[in-house]
CSV table of C-alpha atoms in Angstrom, one decimal:
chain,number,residue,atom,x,y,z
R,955,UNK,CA,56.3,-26.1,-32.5
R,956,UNK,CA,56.6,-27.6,-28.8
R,957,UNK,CA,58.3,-24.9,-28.0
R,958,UNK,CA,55.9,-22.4,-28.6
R,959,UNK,CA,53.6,-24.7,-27.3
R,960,UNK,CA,55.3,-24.6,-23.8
R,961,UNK,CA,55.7,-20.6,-24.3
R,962,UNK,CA,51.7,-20.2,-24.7
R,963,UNK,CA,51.2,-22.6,-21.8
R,964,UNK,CA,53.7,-20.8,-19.5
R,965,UNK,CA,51.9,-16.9,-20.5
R,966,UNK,CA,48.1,-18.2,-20.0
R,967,UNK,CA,49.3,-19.9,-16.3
R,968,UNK,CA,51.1,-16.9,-15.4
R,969,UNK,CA,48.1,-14.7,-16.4
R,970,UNK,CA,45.9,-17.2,-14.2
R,971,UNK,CA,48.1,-16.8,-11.2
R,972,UNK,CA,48.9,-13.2,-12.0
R,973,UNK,CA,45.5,-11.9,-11.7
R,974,UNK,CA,44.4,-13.6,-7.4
R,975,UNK,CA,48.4,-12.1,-6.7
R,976,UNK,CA,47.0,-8.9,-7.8
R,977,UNK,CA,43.5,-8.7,-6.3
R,978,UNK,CA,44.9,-10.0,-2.7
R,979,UNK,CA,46.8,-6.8,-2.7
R,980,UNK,CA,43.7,-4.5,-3.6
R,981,UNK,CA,41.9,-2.1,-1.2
R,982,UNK,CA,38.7,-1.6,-2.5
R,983,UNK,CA,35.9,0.1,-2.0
R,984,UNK,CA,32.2,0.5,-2.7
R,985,UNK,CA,30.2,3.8,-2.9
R,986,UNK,CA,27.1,4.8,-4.4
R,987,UNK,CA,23.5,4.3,-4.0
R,988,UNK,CA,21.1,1.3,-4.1
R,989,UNK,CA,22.6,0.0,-7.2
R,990,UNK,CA,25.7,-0.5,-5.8
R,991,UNK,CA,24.2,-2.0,-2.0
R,992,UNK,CA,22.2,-4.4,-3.9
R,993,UNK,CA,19.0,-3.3,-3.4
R,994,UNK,CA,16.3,-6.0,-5.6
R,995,UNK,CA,18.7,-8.8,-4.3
R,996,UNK,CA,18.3,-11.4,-1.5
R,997,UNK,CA,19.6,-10.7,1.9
R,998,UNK,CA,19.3,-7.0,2.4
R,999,UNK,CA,20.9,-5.7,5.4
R,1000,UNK,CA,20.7,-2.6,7.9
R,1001,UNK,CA,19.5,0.8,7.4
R,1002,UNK,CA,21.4,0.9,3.9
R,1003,UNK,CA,20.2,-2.4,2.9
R,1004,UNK,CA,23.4,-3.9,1.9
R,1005,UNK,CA,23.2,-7.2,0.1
R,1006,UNK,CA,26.3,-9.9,-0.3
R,1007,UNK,CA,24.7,-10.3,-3.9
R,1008,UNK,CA,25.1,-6.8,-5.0
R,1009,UNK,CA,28.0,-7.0,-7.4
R,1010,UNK,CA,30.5,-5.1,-4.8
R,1011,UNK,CA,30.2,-7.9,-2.6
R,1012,UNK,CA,30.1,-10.6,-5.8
R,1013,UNK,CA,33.5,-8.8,-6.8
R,1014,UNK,CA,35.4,-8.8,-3.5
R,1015,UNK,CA,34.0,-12.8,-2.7
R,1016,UNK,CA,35.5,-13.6,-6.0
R,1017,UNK,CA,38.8,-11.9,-5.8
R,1018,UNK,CA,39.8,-11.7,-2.1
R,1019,UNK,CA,41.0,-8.5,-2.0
R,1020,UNK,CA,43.2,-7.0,0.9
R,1021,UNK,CA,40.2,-5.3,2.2
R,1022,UNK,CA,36.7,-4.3,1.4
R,1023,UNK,CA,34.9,-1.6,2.6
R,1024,UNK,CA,31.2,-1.7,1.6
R,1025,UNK,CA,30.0,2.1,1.4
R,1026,UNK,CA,27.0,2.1,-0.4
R,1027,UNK,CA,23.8,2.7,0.8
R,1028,UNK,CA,20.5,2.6,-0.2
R,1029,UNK,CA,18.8,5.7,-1.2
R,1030,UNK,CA,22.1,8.0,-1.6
R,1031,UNK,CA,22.6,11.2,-3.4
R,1032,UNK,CA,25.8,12.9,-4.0
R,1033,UNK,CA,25.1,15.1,-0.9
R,1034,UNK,CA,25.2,11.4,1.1
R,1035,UNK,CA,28.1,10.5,-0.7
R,1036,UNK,CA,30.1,14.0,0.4
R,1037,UNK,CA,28.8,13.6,3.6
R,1038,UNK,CA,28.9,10.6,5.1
R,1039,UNK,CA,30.7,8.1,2.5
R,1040,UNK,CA,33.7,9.2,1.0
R,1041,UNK,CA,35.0,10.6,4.7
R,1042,UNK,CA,35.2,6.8,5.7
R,1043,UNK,CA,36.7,6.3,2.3
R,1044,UNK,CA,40.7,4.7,2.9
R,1045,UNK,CA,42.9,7.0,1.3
R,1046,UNK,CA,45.1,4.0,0.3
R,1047,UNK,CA,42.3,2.6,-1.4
R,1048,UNK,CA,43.3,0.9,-4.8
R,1049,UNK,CA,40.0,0.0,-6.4
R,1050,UNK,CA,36.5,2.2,-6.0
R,1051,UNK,CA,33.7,1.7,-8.0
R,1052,UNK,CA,30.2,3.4,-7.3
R,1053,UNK,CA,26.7,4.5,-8.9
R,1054,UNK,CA,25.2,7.6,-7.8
R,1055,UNK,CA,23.6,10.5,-9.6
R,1056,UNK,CA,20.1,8.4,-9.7
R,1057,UNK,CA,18.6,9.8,-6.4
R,1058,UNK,CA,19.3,13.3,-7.1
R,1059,UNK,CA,17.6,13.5,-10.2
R,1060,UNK,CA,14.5,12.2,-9.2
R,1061,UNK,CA,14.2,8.1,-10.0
R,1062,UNK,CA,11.6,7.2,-7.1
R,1063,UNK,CA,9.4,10.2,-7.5
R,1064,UNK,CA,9.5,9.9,-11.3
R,1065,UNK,CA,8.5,5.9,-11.0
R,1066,UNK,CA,5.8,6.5,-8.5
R,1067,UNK,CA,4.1,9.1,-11.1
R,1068,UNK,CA,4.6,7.1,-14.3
R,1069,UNK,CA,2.9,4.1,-12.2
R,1070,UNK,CA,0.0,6.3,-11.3
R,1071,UNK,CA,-0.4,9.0,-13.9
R,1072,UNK,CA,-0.9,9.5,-17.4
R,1073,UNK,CA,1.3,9.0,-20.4
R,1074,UNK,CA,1.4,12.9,-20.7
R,1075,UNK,CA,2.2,13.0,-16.8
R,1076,UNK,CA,4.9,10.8,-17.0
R,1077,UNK,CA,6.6,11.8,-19.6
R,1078,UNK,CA,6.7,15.7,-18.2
R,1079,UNK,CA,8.1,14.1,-14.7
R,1080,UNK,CA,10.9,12.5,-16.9
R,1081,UNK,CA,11.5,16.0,-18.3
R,1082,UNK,CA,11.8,17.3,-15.0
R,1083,UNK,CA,14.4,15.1,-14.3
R,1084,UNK,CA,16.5,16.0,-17.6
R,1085,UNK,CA,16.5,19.3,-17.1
R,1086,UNK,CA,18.0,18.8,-13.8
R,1087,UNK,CA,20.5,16.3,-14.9
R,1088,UNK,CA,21.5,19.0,-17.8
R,1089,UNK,CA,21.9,22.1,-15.6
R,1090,UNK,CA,22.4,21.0,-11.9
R,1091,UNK,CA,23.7,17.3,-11.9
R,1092,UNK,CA,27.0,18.1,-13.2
R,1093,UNK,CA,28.1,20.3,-10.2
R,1094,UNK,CA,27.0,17.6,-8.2
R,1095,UNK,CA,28.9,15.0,-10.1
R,1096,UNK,CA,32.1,17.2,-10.3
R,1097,UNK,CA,32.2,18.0,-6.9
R,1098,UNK,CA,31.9,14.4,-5.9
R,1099,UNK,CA,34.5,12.9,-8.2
R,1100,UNK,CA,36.5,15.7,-7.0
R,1101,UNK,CA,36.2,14.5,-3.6
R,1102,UNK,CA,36.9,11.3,-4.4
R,1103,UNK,CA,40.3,11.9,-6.3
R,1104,UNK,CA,41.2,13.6,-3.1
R,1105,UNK,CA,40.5,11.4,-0.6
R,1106,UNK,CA,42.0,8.6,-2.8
R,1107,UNK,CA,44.5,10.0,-5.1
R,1108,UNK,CA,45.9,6.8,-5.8
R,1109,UNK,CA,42.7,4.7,-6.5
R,1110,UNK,CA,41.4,3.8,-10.0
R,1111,UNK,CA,37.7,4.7,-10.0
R,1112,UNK,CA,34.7,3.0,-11.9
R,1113,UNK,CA,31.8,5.1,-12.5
R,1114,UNK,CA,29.1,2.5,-13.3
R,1115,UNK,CA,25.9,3.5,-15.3
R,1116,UNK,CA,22.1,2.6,-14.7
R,1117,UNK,CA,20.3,0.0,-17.1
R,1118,UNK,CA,17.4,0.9,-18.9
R,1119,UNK,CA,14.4,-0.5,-16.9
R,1120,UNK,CA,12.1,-1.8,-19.4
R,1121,UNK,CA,11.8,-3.8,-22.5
R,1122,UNK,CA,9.6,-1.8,-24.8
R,1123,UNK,CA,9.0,-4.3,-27.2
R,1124,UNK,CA,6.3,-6.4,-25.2
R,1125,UNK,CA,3.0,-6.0,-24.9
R,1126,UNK,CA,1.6,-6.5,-21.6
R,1127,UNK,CA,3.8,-4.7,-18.9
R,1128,UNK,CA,2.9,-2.8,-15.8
R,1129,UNK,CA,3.3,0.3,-17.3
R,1130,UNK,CA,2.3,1.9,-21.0
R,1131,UNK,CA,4.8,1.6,-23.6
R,1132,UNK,CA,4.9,5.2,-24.1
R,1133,UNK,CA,5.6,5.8,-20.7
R,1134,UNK,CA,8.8,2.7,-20.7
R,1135,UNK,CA,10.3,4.8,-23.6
R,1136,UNK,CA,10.2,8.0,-21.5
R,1137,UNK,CA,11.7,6.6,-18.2
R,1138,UNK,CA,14.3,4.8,-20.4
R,1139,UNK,CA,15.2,7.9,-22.1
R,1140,UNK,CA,15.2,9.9,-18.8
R,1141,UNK,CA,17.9,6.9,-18.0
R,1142,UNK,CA,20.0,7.7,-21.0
R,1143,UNK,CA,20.2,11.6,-20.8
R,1144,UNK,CA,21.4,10.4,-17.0
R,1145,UNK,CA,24.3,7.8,-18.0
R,1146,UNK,CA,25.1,10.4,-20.8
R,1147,UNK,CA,26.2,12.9,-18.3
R,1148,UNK,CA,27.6,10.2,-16.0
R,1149,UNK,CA,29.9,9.5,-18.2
R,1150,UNK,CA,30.9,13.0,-19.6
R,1151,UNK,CA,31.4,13.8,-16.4
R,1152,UNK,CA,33.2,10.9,-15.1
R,1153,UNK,CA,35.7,11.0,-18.0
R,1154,UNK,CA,36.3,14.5,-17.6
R,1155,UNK,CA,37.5,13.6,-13.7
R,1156,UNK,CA,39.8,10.9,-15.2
R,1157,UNK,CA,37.8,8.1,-14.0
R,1158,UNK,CA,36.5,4.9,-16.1
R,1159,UNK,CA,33.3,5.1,-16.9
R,1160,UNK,CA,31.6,1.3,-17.4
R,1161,UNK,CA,28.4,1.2,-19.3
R,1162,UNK,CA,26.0,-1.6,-18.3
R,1163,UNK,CA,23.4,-1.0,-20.4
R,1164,UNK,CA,24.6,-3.6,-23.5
R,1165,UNK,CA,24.8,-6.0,-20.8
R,1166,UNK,CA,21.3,-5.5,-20.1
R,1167,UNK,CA,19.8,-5.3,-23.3
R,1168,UNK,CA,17.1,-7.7,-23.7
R,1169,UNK,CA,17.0,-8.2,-20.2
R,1170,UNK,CA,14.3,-5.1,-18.9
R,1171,UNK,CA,11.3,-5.2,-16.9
R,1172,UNK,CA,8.1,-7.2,-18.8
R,1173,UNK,CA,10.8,-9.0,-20.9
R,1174,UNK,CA,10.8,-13.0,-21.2
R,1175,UNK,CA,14.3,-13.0,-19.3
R,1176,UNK,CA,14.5,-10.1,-16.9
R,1177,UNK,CA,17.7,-9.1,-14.7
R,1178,UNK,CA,15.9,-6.0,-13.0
R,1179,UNK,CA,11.9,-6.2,-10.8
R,1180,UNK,CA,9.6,-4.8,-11.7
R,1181,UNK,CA,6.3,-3.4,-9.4
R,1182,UNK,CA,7.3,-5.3,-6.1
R,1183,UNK,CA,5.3,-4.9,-3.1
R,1184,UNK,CA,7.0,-6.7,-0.4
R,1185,UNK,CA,9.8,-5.4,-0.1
R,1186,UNK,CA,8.6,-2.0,-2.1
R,1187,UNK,CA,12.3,-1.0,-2.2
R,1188,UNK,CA,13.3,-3.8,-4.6
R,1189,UNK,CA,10.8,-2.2,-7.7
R,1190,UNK,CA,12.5,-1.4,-10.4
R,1191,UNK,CA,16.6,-2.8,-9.2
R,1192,UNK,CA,18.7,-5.4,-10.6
R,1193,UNK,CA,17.8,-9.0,-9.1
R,1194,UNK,CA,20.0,-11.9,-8.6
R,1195,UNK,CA,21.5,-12.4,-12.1
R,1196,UNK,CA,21.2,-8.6,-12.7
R,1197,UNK,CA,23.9,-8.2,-10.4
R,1198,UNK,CA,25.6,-11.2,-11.4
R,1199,UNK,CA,25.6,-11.3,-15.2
R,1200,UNK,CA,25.4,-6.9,-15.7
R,1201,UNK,CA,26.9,-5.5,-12.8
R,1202,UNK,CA,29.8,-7.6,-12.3
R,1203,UNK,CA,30.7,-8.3,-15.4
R,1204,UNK,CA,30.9,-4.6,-16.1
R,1205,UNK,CA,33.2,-3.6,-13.1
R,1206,UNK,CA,35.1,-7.0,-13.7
R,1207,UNK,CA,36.2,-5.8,-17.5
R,1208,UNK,CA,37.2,-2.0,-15.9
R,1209,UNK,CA,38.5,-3.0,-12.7
């Protein structure tokens, strides 16, 4: 019995020490959009509002990789990603995790009508968006995971989802319920084809929308803002324990 004692014991401490060895000899790196620059959190930096509580920064304080290169920028579509982001991307890199695919179908536009307009209005913005994501996204996700793969044939990729902003079970929210269930089913027809396309690249695809669940905008406990007016940009993107308790729990368990 102590001897299987001492074996448990000896596996669980060489797990421990096993898993710092291996994140000090990690290059990794952050792409994507607001989601991934921390956008909602405290301490937003720069043009691309960069945030050392996004949950790429969370991750790399955490593990101490061998480097971290911090990508992301707010307001990024795949075009931004092609252009400007994946050229600085190390080809060595180990680790990259991103979100992106948000800004090209439409989320701020969308959000600005469903806050002004009618359910009716809302709900045919949404639409709009869908019927990009289903016939013109996919190119645009392909040719970006593409260009990844090439860039860093070596690196395992995380292709992290969006949450679904609101809770629709409350009453009293800044926007109609019938116009929460719209954007949150524009988001699921998005993470849908995230994820058929990231798969069908090779990459992992992490879902954070069970982490999130009970956890939307108007519910008691919510990890995302809602309507913010100073700063605007933070409406509607993961706060504090958003990042902490969704996001990096998501790229933690597929990193």
């Amino acid at each position: 019995m102590r001897s299987v004692t001492v074996l448990v014991t000896t596996s669980l401490l060489s797990l421990v020490l096993a898993t710092p060895a291996r994140a000090a000899s990690i290059d990794y790196v952050a792409l994507g959009d607001s989601y991934s620059s921390g956008v909602g959190a405290p301490g937003q930096t720069g043009l691309c509002l960069r945030s050392d509580y996004s949950y790429a920064a969370r991750w790399a304080a955490r593990n101490s990789p061998a480097t971290f290169q911090f990508l992301a920028c707010s307001g990024a579509t795949t075009d931004d990603v092609l252009g400007s982001q994946i050229p600085a991307l190390k080809s060595g890199a180990d680790l990259v995790s991103i979100t992106i695919g948000g800004n090209d179908a439409g989320f701020a536009p969308t959000v600005v009508t469903c806050l002004t307009a009618s359910d009716s209005a809302c709900a045919a913005k949404v639409n709009q968006g869908k019927a990009y994501v289903a016939n013109t996204l996919p190119g645009r996700l392909d040719a970006t995971y593409a260009a990844i793969r090439a860039k860093a044939p070596g690196a395992r990729v995380v292709v992290l989802s969006y949450p679904l902003i609101f809770d629709t079970a409350s009453v009293l929210c800044e926007m109609s319920v019938a116009k929460r269930k719209s954007i949150n089913d524009g988001a699921r027809v998005l993470d849908e084809m995230i994820e058929q396309r990231a798969e069908a690249a090779g990459f992992v695809y992490s879902d954070v929308r069970d982490e999130f669940i009970g956890h939307g905008v108007c519910s008691t406990a919510p990890w995302l803002n809602g309507l913010t007016i100073v700063p605007p940009q933070n409406s509607y993107h993961p706060n504090s324990s958003g990042y902490v308790n969704g996001y990096l729990p998501a790229l933690s368990g597929a990193a």
